[in-house]
């Protein structure tokens, strides 16, 4: 039956969003003025071979650490899952449920523990928050069916479902302590096998590893396949921060659907190239892949600093079609200050540099931002330089070319700035800066103009 | 003998391939079917004609630049709409709560009641946050399938339904409040 208010809304939206022919023509005309496209060159994944070699090694090294994390429980409140225990509870109402329409209802101390409670549930980064949550498993289909509207696209709304898919249930997860303001997430066709109400919650920041993380003296054997652990896909679990980990927030997590790749390192590559790492203090270099549990469909790309895991990217396998794909499930990071100086990240794209007195260089003197193609744009004394080991920069934009190992010109001028063993030199003619280690230097060309134009970056 | 002229339109794959080679006409053919809805959606969400045009222009540019990232040419339209949604949200967040649209425009048929009702609705709609505005616009104006809306917003399909439900509740409440003013 037609809802008069929805009809009014649709009518008003049609008026408000009505076609402005002049603006439309202008936009269509602007297509002709789009800048020329430059074809993307394939970005090699240099670490691919190392990834394979690393398989298995880190498995044995990391497994005890997970065990350690899991062994530090913070017990959830043992409330029975019977919905009748929550009669009159406003959370049940927010989920649109009653004791009759729900088969399970329970509290989670931390929303992020959802895969401990529902181990077969798919990855849901939006639940990756520390706050409490309330879960309802509906008996039938979830109650928030919408009427749908015949809008501008002319798409035909999907017919309402009569029942969830066989073997699954719809689930409501209400996040937040206040039922009135808690954020509602509703999932359809969730496999609730293994549902557990009382779990050992994962601590936010695991303590030091109980076993030293040195690689055991074993070859890349194939461990016995195991089922996916409940924490699969949660990159935070592997962190070993000295301080607190960075709260990246839900919004900063990559959308798994946009990182699909045939290989785990391909998914990481996409994540970096498409820009998530640009906003995140997650390293863009130094990522080493480690298979955690063979058969668990989970890889963790980790970055070590001072002997501990400082950042991680969890890559999980999904069976979306006949062939499996890999997607980035989550990313997690310690404070970038805990990275090694050479590690580049969204927050620290050019390492950490200090002056002759050991004081950090002011950003107004030397700063950097990562860009796509795993490149880095460096601004030194107001001029722009670019590190572009994977190409993607039109040579006409730069005064010279990027090069990894060149001799330092005799005329280059030493600056007082250092980063570990690296020293920064400036070409006498200003056409490049040099990052010098020993007798070899990496040359970063000066960019003409105020920006590096990488037209194929998303 | 009659000559048979193949006038069938080029497939999305052909158009995407041409656009990737830098052919702007092909790109225009790809985006034109969605341009009006894109502009309308951006107009509603940003509440500004100028911002709406900017947002769609931004979406055009980002889609043009990002064509190599499109894995399935057949999914071009949904992929382009995603660029529009993001650009509109960015524009809305940059703009804050400034309203430029002329919400006082009378209904075409001049019916006073309807004009008053729509003006009230406009004020109520303006009370919603950008996320609610976008959700209702995608659902009730653009008419996107739930699955595509979920993909655009990075939330589960069930959550789209519940959020539409609650956004409508909030809109009704805001409408009632505006009526009492």
Coordinates of C-alpha atoms in Angstrom, one line a residue:
Chain A
X1 CA 0.0 0.0 0.0
X2 CA 1.3 3.4 -0.9
X3 CA 2.5 5.5 2.0
X4 CA 1.4 9.2 1.4
X5 CA 4.5 10.5 3.2
X6 CA 6.8 8.4 1.0
X7 CA 4.9 9.6 -2.0
X8 CA 5.4 13.2 -0.9
X9 CA 9.1 12.5 -0.4
X10 CA 9.5 11.0 -3.8
X11 CA 7.7 13.8 -5.5
X12 CA 9.7 16.4 -3.6
X13 CA 12.9 14.6 -4.4
X14 CA 12.0 14.5 -8.1
X15 CA 11.4 18.2 -8.0
X16 CA 14.5 19.0 -6.0
X17 CA 16.7 16.7 -8.1
X18 CA 15.0 17.5 -11.3
X19 CA 17.1 17.9 -14.5
X20 CA 18.8 21.2 -14.9
X21 CA 19.5 21.0 -18.6
X22 CA 22.0 23.8 -18.7
X23 CA 24.0 22.2 -16.0
X24 CA 23.8 18.8 -17.6
X25 CA 24.9 20.1 -20.9
X26 CA 27.8 21.9 -19.2
X27 CA 28.9 18.7 -17.5
X28 CA 28.6 16.6 -20.6
X29 CA 30.6 19.3 -22.4
X30 CA 33.2 19.2 -19.8
X31 CA 34.0 15.6 -20.7
X32 CA 35.6 16.9 -23.8
X33 CA 37.9 18.9 -21.6
X34 CA 39.1 16.1 -19.4
X35 CA 42.9 15.9 -19.2
X36 CA 44.6 13.3 -21.3
X37 CA 44.7 9.8 -19.8
X38 CA 48.0 8.1 -19.3
X39 CA 48.1 4.4 -19.3
X40 CA 49.0 2.7 -16.1
X41 CA 52.1 0.6 -16.2
X42 CA 52.1 -2.6 -14.3
X43 CA 53.4 -2.2 -10.9
X44 CA 55.7 -5.0 -10.0
X45 CA 55.2 -6.7 -6.7
X46 CA 58.7 -7.0 -5.7
X47 CA 58.1 -8.9 -2.6
X48 CA 56.1 -11.7 -4.3
X49 CA 58.9 -14.2 -4.1
X50 CA 59.8 -13.3 -0.6
X51 CA 56.2 -13.7 0.3
X52 CA 56.2 -17.3 -0.8
X53 CA 59.5 -18.0 1.0
X54 CA 58.1 -16.5 4.2
X55 CA 55.1 -18.8 4.2
X56 CA 55.2 -21.1 7.1
X57 CA 58.2 -19.5 8.8
X58 CA 56.2 -16.9 10.5
X59 CA 53.4 -19.3 11.1
X60 CA 55.2 -21.0 13.8
X61 CA 56.7 -17.7 15.0
X62 CA 53.3 -16.0 15.2
X63 CA 51.1 -18.7 16.5
X64 CA 52.3 -18.6 20.1
X65 CA 51.7 -14.9 20.1
X66 CA 48.1 -15.4 19.1
X67 CA 47.8 -17.9 21.8
X68 CA 49.2 -15.4 24.2
X69 CA 46.6 -12.9 23.2
X70 CA 43.8 -15.3 23.4
X71 CA 45.0 -16.3 26.9
X72 CA 44.4 -12.9 28.3
X73 CA 40.7 -13.0 28.7
X74 CA 38.4 -10.3 29.9
X75 CA 35.3 -12.3 30.6
X76 CA 32.0 -11.3 29.0
X77 CA 28.9 -11.1 31.1
X78 CA 27.4 -14.6 31.0
X79 CA 23.8 -13.7 30.0
X80 CA 21.8 -16.5 28.6
X81 CA 21.0 -16.2 24.9
X82 CA 17.3 -16.6 25.5
X83 CA 15.5 -13.5 24.1
X84 CA 13.0 -13.9 27.0
X85 CA 15.7 -12.6 29.3
X86 CA 15.5 -9.3 27.5
X87 CA 11.7 -8.7 27.6
X88 CA 11.1 -4.9 27.7
X89 CA 14.7 -4.2 26.9
X90 CA 14.8 -1.2 24.5
X91 CA 17.6 -2.8 22.6
X92 CA 15.4 -5.6 21.5
X93 CA 12.9 -3.0 20.4
X94 CA 15.5 -1.1 18.4
X95 CA 16.3 -4.3 16.6
X96 CA 12.6 -4.5 15.8
X97 CA 12.4 -7.8 17.6
X98 CA 10.3 -9.5 20.3
X99 CA 11.0 -12.6 22.3
X100 CA 8.8 -14.3 19.9
X101 CA 10.5 -13.1 16.7
X102 CA 14.0 -13.7 18.0
X103 CA 15.7 -17.0 18.7
X104 CA 18.8 -15.6 20.4
X105 CA 19.7 -12.4 22.1
X106 CA 22.9 -11.6 24.0
X107 CA 25.4 -8.9 24.8
X108 CA 28.9 -8.6 23.5
X109 CA 31.4 -6.7 25.7
X110 CA 33.2 -5.5 22.7
X111 CA 31.5 -5.3 19.2
X112 CA 34.9 -6.3 17.7
X113 CA 34.5 -9.7 19.3
X114 CA 31.7 -10.6 16.9
X115 CA 33.7 -13.4 15.3
X116 CA 34.3 -14.9 18.7
X117 CA 30.6 -15.1 19.3
X118 CA 29.7 -15.8 15.7
X119 CA 32.7 -17.5 14.2
X120 CA 31.1 -18.3 10.9
X121 CA 29.9 -14.8 10.3
X122 CA 31.6 -12.9 7.5
X123 CA 34.1 -10.1 8.1
X124 CA 32.3 -7.0 9.1
X125 CA 34.7 -4.1 9.5
X126 CA 32.0 -1.8 10.7
X127 CA 31.8 -3.9 13.9
X128 CA 35.5 -3.3 14.6
X129 CA 34.9 -1.1 17.6
X130 CA 35.7 -1.5 21.3
X131 CA 32.3 -0.4 22.6
X132 CA 29.6 -2.9 23.7
X133 CA 27.0 -4.4 21.4
X134 CA 23.8 -6.3 21.6
X135 CA 23.0 -9.1 19.3
X136 CA 19.6 -10.4 18.2
X137 CA 19.2 -13.4 15.9
X138 CA 15.9 -13.2 14.2
X139 CA 13.7 -16.2 13.9
X140 CA 12.6 -15.2 10.4
X141 CA 13.6 -12.4 8.1
X142 CA 14.7 -9.1 9.6
X143 CA 11.9 -6.6 10.1
X144 CA 13.3 -3.7 8.2
X145 CA 12.0 -4.5 4.7
X146 CA 11.7 -1.4 2.6
X147 CA 9.2 -0.5 0.0
X148 CA 11.8 0.7 -2.5
X149 CA 11.0 3.4 -5.0
X150 CA 10.9 3.5 -8.7
X151 CA 13.6 6.1 -9.0
X152 CA 15.6 7.7 -11.7
X153 CA 17.6 4.5 -12.5
X154 CA 14.4 2.6 -13.2
X155 CA 15.8 -0.3 -11.3
X156 CA 13.3 -2.9 -10.2
X157 CA 13.4 -3.4 -6.5
X158 CA 14.2 -6.9 -5.4
X159 CA 11.1 -8.7 -4.1
X160 CA 11.0 -9.1 -0.3
X161 CA 12.4 -12.3 1.1
X162 CA 10.1 -14.8 2.6
X163 CA 12.8 -16.5 4.6
X164 CA 16.5 -16.3 5.1
X165 CA 18.6 -18.6 3.0
X166 CA 18.7 -22.2 4.2
X167 CA 21.0 -22.7 7.1
X168 CA 21.2 -19.0 7.9
X169 CA 19.5 -16.3 10.0
X170 CA 19.2 -12.6 9.9
X171 CA 21.1 -10.9 12.7
X172 CA 20.9 -7.4 14.3
X173 CA 23.9 -5.9 16.0
X174 CA 23.3 -2.8 18.0
X175 CA 26.5 -1.0 18.8
X176 CA 26.9 1.4 21.7
X177 CA 25.9 1.6 25.3
X178 CA 22.8 3.8 24.9
X179 CA 20.0 1.9 23.2
X180 CA 18.6 5.2 21.9
X181 CA 21.7 6.3 20.1
X182 CA 23.3 2.9 19.4
X183 CA 24.2 2.3 15.8
X184 CA 22.1 -0.5 14.2
X185 CA 23.6 -3.0 11.8
X186 CA 21.4 -5.7 10.3
X187 CA 22.9 -8.7 8.5
X188 CA 21.0 -11.0 6.3
X189 CA 21.7 -14.7 5.8
X190 CA 24.3 -15.1 8.5
X191 CA 25.7 -18.5 9.3
X192 CA 25.3 -18.6 13.1
X193 CA 27.0 -22.0 13.5
X194 CA 29.2 -22.0 16.5
X195 CA 27.3 -19.2 18.2
X196 CA 28.8 -18.7 21.6
X197 CA 27.6 -16.2 24.3
X198 CA 30.5 -16.3 26.7
X199 CA 33.9 -15.8 25.1
X200 CA 37.4 -14.8 26.1
X201 CA 37.5 -11.3 24.7
X202 CA 40.6 -10.1 22.9
X203 CA 42.5 -7.3 24.5
X204 CA 43.0 -4.2 22.4
X205 CA 46.7 -4.3 22.6
X206 CA 48.4 -7.6 23.2
X207 CA 51.3 -7.7 25.5
X208 CA 54.8 -8.7 24.6
X209 CA 55.0 -12.1 23.0
X210 CA 55.6 -15.0 25.2
X211 CA 57.9 -16.5 22.7
X212 CA 60.6 -14.6 20.9
X213 CA 59.6 -13.9 17.4
X214 CA 62.8 -15.3 15.8
X215 CA 62.1 -17.5 12.9
X216 CA 62.4 -21.2 13.8
X217 CA 64.9 -23.3 11.9
X218 CA 62.4 -25.0 9.7
X219 CA 61.8 -25.0 6.0
X220 CA 58.6 -23.8 4.3
X221 CA 56.6 -26.9 5.2
X222 CA 52.9 -27.2 4.8
X223 CA 51.2 -27.1 8.2
X224 CA 48.2 -29.2 8.8
X225 CA 45.1 -27.3 7.6
X226 CA 43.1 -26.0 10.5
X227 CA 39.8 -24.2 10.6
X228 CA 39.8 -20.5 10.6
X229 CA 40.3 -19.2 14.1
X230 CA 37.7 -16.9 15.5
X231 CA 39.9 -13.8 15.2
X232 CA 40.7 -14.4 11.6
X233 CA 41.0 -11.2 9.7
X234 CA 41.5 -9.0 12.7
X235 CA 44.9 -7.4 12.1
X236 CA 45.1 -5.8 15.5
X237 CA 45.7 -9.1 17.2
X238 CA 49.2 -9.4 15.9
X239 CA 50.4 -5.9 17.0
X240 CA 53.1 -5.6 19.6
X241 CA 53.0 -1.9 20.3
X242 CA 55.1 -0.3 23.0
X243 CA 52.4 2.3 23.4
X244 CA 48.8 2.2 22.3
X245 CA 47.8 1.2 18.8
X246 CA 46.4 3.8 16.5
X247 CA 42.7 3.9 16.4
X248 CA 42.2 3.9 12.7
X249 CA 38.4 4.1 13.0
X250 CA 35.9 2.2 10.9
X251 CA 35.8 4.8 8.2
X252 CA 39.5 4.3 7.5
X253 CA 39.3 0.6 7.0
X254 CA 39.4 -0.4 3.4
X255 CA 36.3 -1.7 1.8
X256 CA 37.1 -5.4 1.3
X257 CA 35.1 -5.4 -1.9
X258 CA 37.4 -2.9 -3.4
X259 CA 40.6 -4.8 -2.7
X260 CA 39.7 -8.0 -4.5
X261 CA 42.7 -9.7 -6.1
X262 CA 43.7 -13.1 -7.3
X263 CA 46.6 -13.1 -4.8
X264 CA 47.0 -11.9 -1.2
X265 CA 49.8 -9.5 -2.1
X266 CA 47.7 -8.3 -5.0
X267 CA 45.0 -7.2 -2.5
X268 CA 47.6 -5.4 -0.4
X269 CA 48.9 -3.7 -3.6
X270 CA 45.4 -2.5 -4.5
X271 CA 44.9 -1.2 -1.0
X272 CA 48.1 0.8 -1.2
X273 CA 47.5 2.0 -4.8
X274 CA 44.0 3.0 -4.3
X275 CA 44.9 5.3 -1.5
X276 CA 43.8 3.9 1.8
X277 CA 47.4 3.7 2.9
X278 CA 47.7 7.3 2.0
X279 CA 45.5 8.2 4.9
X280 CA 46.7 5.6 7.2
X281 CA 49.8 5.3 9.2
X282 CA 50.2 1.8 7.9
X283 CA 53.5 1.2 6.2
X284 CA 53.7 1.2 2.5
X285 CA 57.1 -0.5 2.4
X286 CA 58.5 -3.3 4.4
X287 CA 55.4 -5.4 4.4
X288 CA 56.3 -9.0 4.8
X289 CA 53.7 -11.7 4.3
X290 CA 53.3 -14.5 6.8
X291 CA 50.8 -17.2 6.5
X292 CA 49.3 -17.7 9.9
X293 CA 47.3 -20.9 9.6
X294 CA 47.3 -22.8 6.3
X295 CA 43.7 -23.4 5.4
X296 CA 42.5 -20.5 7.5
X297 CA 42.5 -18.4 4.3
X298 CA 44.3 -15.7 6.1
X299 CA 47.5 -13.9 5.5
X300 CA 49.0 -11.2 7.7
X301 CA 51.3 -8.7 6.2
X302 CA 53.4 -7.3 9.0
X303 CA 56.0 -4.7 9.5
X304 CA 58.5 -5.2 12.2
X305 CA 60.3 -2.4 14.0
X306 CA 62.7 -2.9 16.8
X307 CA 62.0 -6.6 16.9
X308 CA 58.2 -6.4 17.2
X309 CA 55.2 -6.3 14.9
X310 CA 54.3 -2.6 14.5
X311 CA 51.7 -2.8 11.8
X312 CA 49.7 -5.5 10.0
X313 CA 47.4 -6.0 7.1
X314 CA 45.1 -9.0 7.3
X315 CA 44.2 -10.5 3.9
X316 CA 41.5 -13.1 3.8
X317 CA 40.1 -15.4 1.1
X318 CA 36.6 -15.1 -0.1
X319 CA 34.8 -17.5 -2.3
X320 CA 32.6 -15.1 -4.3
X321 CA 32.5 -17.1 -7.5
X322 CA 34.0 -20.2 -8.9
X323 CA 37.5 -18.9 -8.2
X324 CA 38.5 -17.6 -4.7
X325 CA 39.6 -14.0 -4.4
X326 CA 41.6 -12.3 -1.7
X327 CA 40.5 -9.1 0.0
X328 CA 42.0 -6.9 2.7
X329 CA 40.0 -7.6 5.8
X330 CA 41.5 -5.1 8.2
X331 CA 44.6 -3.0 8.9
X332 CA 46.1 -2.0 12.2
X333 CA 49.0 0.0 13.3
X334 CA 51.1 1.1 16.2
X335 CA 52.0 4.7 16.5
X336 CA 54.2 5.5 13.5
X337 CA 56.9 6.6 15.8
X338 CA 57.4 3.0 16.6
X339 CA 58.3 2.2 13.0
X340 CA 61.8 1.9 11.8
X341 CA 63.1 5.1 10.3
X342 CA 63.2 3.6 6.8
X343 CA 59.6 2.6 6.9
X344 CA 57.3 4.7 4.9
X345 CA 53.7 5.1 5.6
X346 CA 50.8 7.5 5.2
X347 CA 52.0 9.3 8.3
X348 CA 55.7 8.9 7.7
X349 CA 56.3 8.7 4.0
X350 CA 60.0 9.5 3.9
X351 CA 61.3 8.1 7.1
X352 CA 62.1 10.1 10.2
X353 CA 64.7 12.7 9.7
X354 CA 66.7 14.7 12.2
X355 CA 69.1 17.6 12.1
X356 CA 72.7 17.8 13.2
X357 CA 71.6 18.1 16.9
X358 CA 69.3 15.1 16.6
X359 CA 66.1 17.2 16.7
X360 CA 63.4 16.1 14.3
X361 CA 63.4 18.2 11.1
X362 CA 60.5 20.6 11.0
X363 CA 57.8 19.7 8.4
X364 CA 58.2 23.2 6.9
X365 CA 61.8 22.2 5.9
X366 CA 61.3 18.5 5.0
X367 CA 58.0 16.7 4.6
X368 CA 56.6 14.0 2.5
X369 CA 53.3 12.4 1.4
X370 CA 52.8 9.1 -0.2
X371 CA 51.0 8.9 -3.5
X372 CA 49.9 6.1 -5.8
X373 CA 52.2 3.8 -7.6
X374 CA 53.9 3.4 -4.2
X375 CA 55.6 6.7 -4.8
X376 CA 56.4 9.5 -2.4
X377 CA 56.3 13.2 -2.9
X378 CA 58.9 15.0 -0.9
X379 CA 59.0 18.7 -0.2
X380 CA 62.3 20.1 0.8
X381 CA 62.7 23.8 1.5
X382 CA 59.6 24.5 -0.4
X383 CA 60.5 22.6 -3.6
X384 CA 58.8 19.4 -4.6
X385 CA 60.7 16.2 -5.4
X386 CA 59.4 12.7 -6.2
X387 CA 60.4 9.2 -5.4
X388 CA 58.9 7.0 -8.1
X389 CA 60.5 3.6 -8.1
X390 CA 57.4 2.1 -9.9
X391 CA 57.1 4.8 -12.5
X392 CA 53.9 6.6 -13.2
X393 CA 55.4 10.1 -13.5
X394 CA 55.6 11.8 -16.9
X395 CA 59.3 12.6 -17.5
X396 CA 58.3 16.0 -18.8
X397 CA 57.3 16.9 -15.3
X398 CA 60.7 16.5 -13.8
X399 CA 64.1 18.0 -14.2
X400 CA 65.8 14.7 -14.2
X401 CA 64.9 11.0 -13.6
X402 CA 64.5 9.0 -10.4
X403 CA 67.3 6.5 -9.9
X404 CA 68.0 4.0 -7.2
X405 CA 71.7 3.7 -7.1
X406 CA 73.7 6.5 -8.6
X407 CA 77.0 8.0 -7.6
X408 CA 76.7 11.1 -5.6
X409 CA 77.8 14.1 -7.7
X410 CA 80.9 15.8 -6.5
X411 CA 79.0 19.1 -6.6
X412 CA 76.1 17.9 -4.5
X413 CA 75.7 19.9 -1.3
X414 CA 75.4 18.0 2.0
X415 CA 72.5 19.0 4.2
X416 CA 72.6 18.5 8.0
X417 CA 69.7 16.1 7.8
X418 CA 70.0 12.4 8.6
X419 CA 67.7 9.4 8.9
X420 CA 69.6 6.5 10.4
X421 CA 72.4 5.8 8.0
X422 CA 71.0 8.0 5.3
X423 CA 72.1 11.5 4.6
X424 CA 70.3 14.1 2.5
X425 CA 72.2 15.9 -0.3
X426 CA 70.9 18.6 -2.6
X427 CA 72.1 18.8 -6.2
X428 CA 74.0 22.0 -6.8
X429 CA 71.6 23.0 -9.6
X430 CA 68.6 22.1 -7.5
X431 CA 67.5 19.5 -10.1
X432 CA 67.3 16.7 -7.5
X433 CA 67.9 15.7 -3.9
X434 CA 69.9 12.6 -3.0
X435 CA 69.4 10.2 -0.2
X436 CA 72.9 8.9 0.4
X437 CA 73.9 5.7 2.1
X438 CA 77.7 5.0 1.9
X439 CA 78.8 5.9 -1.6
X440 CA 75.6 5.3 -3.4
X441 CA 72.6 7.5 -3.6
X442 CA 69.0 7.5 -4.5
X443 CA 68.1 10.4 -6.8
X444 CA 64.7 12.1 -6.4
X445 CA 64.1 14.5 -9.3
X446 CA 62.7 18.0 -8.8
X447 CA 59.2 18.4 -10.0
X448 CA 58.3 21.4 -12.1
X449 CA 55.2 23.1 -10.8
X450 CA 53.4 22.5 -7.6
X451 CA 52.1 19.0 -8.0
X452 CA 52.9 15.6 -9.4
X453 CA 50.3 14.7 -11.9
X454 CA 49.6 11.0 -11.8
X455 CA 46.5 10.9 -13.8
X456 CA 45.7 7.3 -13.4
X457 CA 45.6 7.3 -9.6
X458 CA 42.2 6.7 -8.2
Chain B
X1 CA 20.3 -7.8 -52.0
X2 CA 19.9 -5.7 -49.0
X3 CA 22.9 -4.5 -47.1
X4 CA 22.6 -5.1 -43.4
X5 CA 23.9 -2.2 -41.4
X6 CA 24.9 -3.1 -37.9
X7 CA 23.6 -0.2 -35.9
X8 CA 23.7 -1.9 -32.5
X9 CA 25.3 0.3 -29.9
X10 CA 28.8 -0.7 -28.8
X11 CA 28.9 -2.8 -25.7
X12 CA 30.1 -1.4 -22.4
X13 CA 33.3 -3.4 -22.7
X14 CA 34.0 -1.8 -26.1
X15 CA 33.3 1.7 -24.7
X16 CA 35.3 1.2 -21.6
X17 CA 38.2 -0.1 -23.7
X18 CA 38.0 3.0 -25.9
X19 CA 37.7 5.3 -22.9
X20 CA 40.8 3.7 -21.4
X21 CA 42.6 4.5 -24.6
X22 CA 41.7 8.1 -23.9
X23 CA 38.7 8.5 -26.2
X24 CA 36.5 11.1 -24.5
X25 CA 33.5 10.5 -26.7
X26 CA 33.4 6.9 -25.5
X27 CA 33.6 8.1 -21.9
X28 CA 30.8 10.5 -22.5
X29 CA 28.6 7.8 -23.9
X30 CA 29.3 5.7 -20.8
X31 CA 28.4 8.4 -18.3
X32 CA 25.6 10.2 -20.1
X33 CA 22.8 7.8 -19.1
X34 CA 23.5 8.5 -15.4
X35 CA 24.4 12.1 -15.6
X36 CA 21.0 13.5 -14.8
X37 CA 20.4 11.3 -11.9
X38 CA 23.9 11.9 -10.7
X39 CA 23.4 15.7 -10.8
X40 CA 20.0 15.4 -9.1
X41 CA 21.4 13.2 -6.3
X42 CA 24.3 15.6 -5.8
X43 CA 21.9 18.5 -5.8
X44 CA 19.8 17.0 -3.1
X45 CA 22.7 15.8 -1.0
X46 CA 24.8 18.9 -1.2
X47 CA 21.8 21.3 -1.2
X48 CA 23.6 23.6 -3.6
X49 CA 23.5 23.8 -7.3
X50 CA 27.1 24.9 -7.6
X51 CA 28.4 22.2 -5.2
X52 CA 26.3 19.6 -7.1
X53 CA 27.9 20.5 -10.4
X54 CA 31.3 20.5 -8.8
X55 CA 30.7 17.1 -7.2
X56 CA 29.6 15.5 -10.5
X57 CA 32.6 17.1 -12.2
X58 CA 34.8 15.7 -9.6
X59 CA 33.2 12.3 -10.1
X60 CA 33.7 12.5 -13.8
X61 CA 37.4 13.3 -13.4
X62 CA 38.0 10.6 -10.8
X63 CA 36.2 8.0 -12.9
X64 CA 38.2 9.1 -16.0
X65 CA 41.4 8.9 -14.2
X66 CA 40.6 5.7 -12.5
X67 CA 39.3 3.7 -15.5
X68 CA 42.2 1.3 -15.2
X69 CA 40.9 0.3 -11.8
X70 CA 37.6 -0.9 -13.2
X71 CA 37.9 -4.6 -13.3
X72 CA 34.5 -5.5 -14.8
X73 CA 33.6 -3.2 -17.7
X74 CA 30.0 -4.4 -17.4
X75 CA 29.9 -2.9 -13.9
X76 CA 30.8 0.5 -15.2
X77 CA 27.5 2.2 -14.3
X78 CA 27.5 1.0 -10.7
X79 CA 31.2 1.9 -10.5
X80 CA 30.6 5.4 -11.8
X81 CA 27.7 5.9 -9.4
X82 CA 30.1 5.1 -6.6
X83 CA 32.3 7.9 -7.7
X84 CA 29.3 10.2 -7.7
X85 CA 28.2 9.1 -4.2
X86 CA 31.6 9.7 -2.8
X87 CA 32.0 13.1 -4.5
X88 CA 28.6 14.2 -3.3
X89 CA 29.3 13.1 0.3
X90 CA 32.6 14.9 0.2
X91 CA 31.0 18.0 -1.1
X92 CA 28.3 17.8 1.5
X93 CA 30.8 17.5 4.3
X94 CA 32.8 20.4 3.0
X95 CA 29.8 22.5 2.8
X96 CA 28.3 21.9 6.2
X97 CA 24.8 23.0 6.7
X98 CA 24.7 26.0 4.2
X99 CA 21.6 25.8 2.1
X100 CA 21.5 27.6 -1.3
X101 CA 18.6 25.9 -2.9
X102 CA 15.5 27.9 -3.3
X103 CA 13.2 25.8 -1.1
X104 CA 10.4 28.3 -1.5
X105 CA 9.6 27.4 -5.1
X106 CA 5.9 26.9 -5.4
X107 CA 4.5 23.7 -6.7
X108 CA 3.9 23.8 -10.5
X109 CA 0.2 23.5 -10.1
X110 CA 0.1 26.4 -7.7
X111 CA -1.7 24.4 -5.0
X112 CA -0.9 26.2 -1.8
X113 CA -1.3 23.2 0.4
X114 CA 1.2 21.2 -1.6
X115 CA 3.6 24.1 -1.7
X116 CA 3.5 24.5 2.0
X117 CA 3.8 20.8 2.5
X118 CA 6.9 20.6 0.3
X119 CA 8.5 23.6 1.9
X120 CA 8.0 21.9 5.3
X121 CA 9.5 18.7 3.9
X122 CA 12.4 20.6 2.5
X123 CA 13.2 22.0 6.0
X124 CA 12.7 18.6 7.5
X125 CA 15.0 17.0 5.0
X126 CA 17.6 19.7 5.7
X127 CA 17.6 18.6 9.3
X128 CA 18.9 15.2 8.4
X129 CA 22.6 14.5 8.4
X130 CA 24.3 13.9 5.1
X131 CA 24.3 10.2 5.5
X132 CA 20.5 10.1 5.9
X133 CA 20.0 12.5 3.0
X134 CA 22.2 10.4 0.8
X135 CA 20.5 7.1 1.8
X136 CA 17.0 8.4 1.2
X137 CA 18.1 10.0 -2.1
X138 CA 19.7 6.8 -3.3
X139 CA 16.7 4.8 -2.3
X140 CA 13.8 7.1 -3.2
X141 CA 15.2 9.3 -5.9
X142 CA 17.8 7.3 -7.7
X143 CA 16.1 4.0 -7.0
X144 CA 19.2 2.1 -6.6
X145 CA 19.0 -1.6 -5.6
X146 CA 19.6 -2.3 -2.0
X147 CA 22.7 -4.3 -2.8
X148 CA 24.3 -1.5 -4.8
X149 CA 23.5 1.1 -2.1
X150 CA 25.1 -1.2 0.4
X151 CA 28.2 -1.5 -1.8
X152 CA 28.3 2.3 -2.2
X153 CA 28.1 2.9 1.5
X154 CA 30.2 -0.1 2.6
X155 CA 27.5 -1.5 4.9
X156 CA 25.5 -4.7 4.9
X157 CA 22.3 -4.9 2.9
X158 CA 20.2 -5.5 6.0
X159 CA 21.7 -2.3 7.5
X160 CA 20.7 -0.3 4.4
X161 CA 17.1 -1.4 5.0
X162 CA 17.2 -0.6 8.7
X163 CA 18.9 2.7 8.1
X164 CA 16.3 3.7 5.5
X165 CA 13.6 2.7 8.0
X166 CA 15.1 4.9 10.7
X167 CA 16.0 7.7 8.4
X168 CA 12.4 7.8 7.3
X169 CA 11.4 7.8 11.0
X170 CA 13.7 10.8 11.6
X171 CA 12.3 12.6 8.6
X172 CA 8.8 12.1 9.7
X173 CA 9.7 13.4 13.2
X174 CA 11.5 16.4 11.6
X175 CA 8.5 17.0 9.4
X176 CA 6.2 16.9 12.4
X177 CA 8.4 19.3 14.2
X178 CA 8.5 21.7 11.3
X179 CA 4.7 21.6 11.0
X180 CA 4.4 22.7 14.6
X181 CA 6.7 25.7 14.1

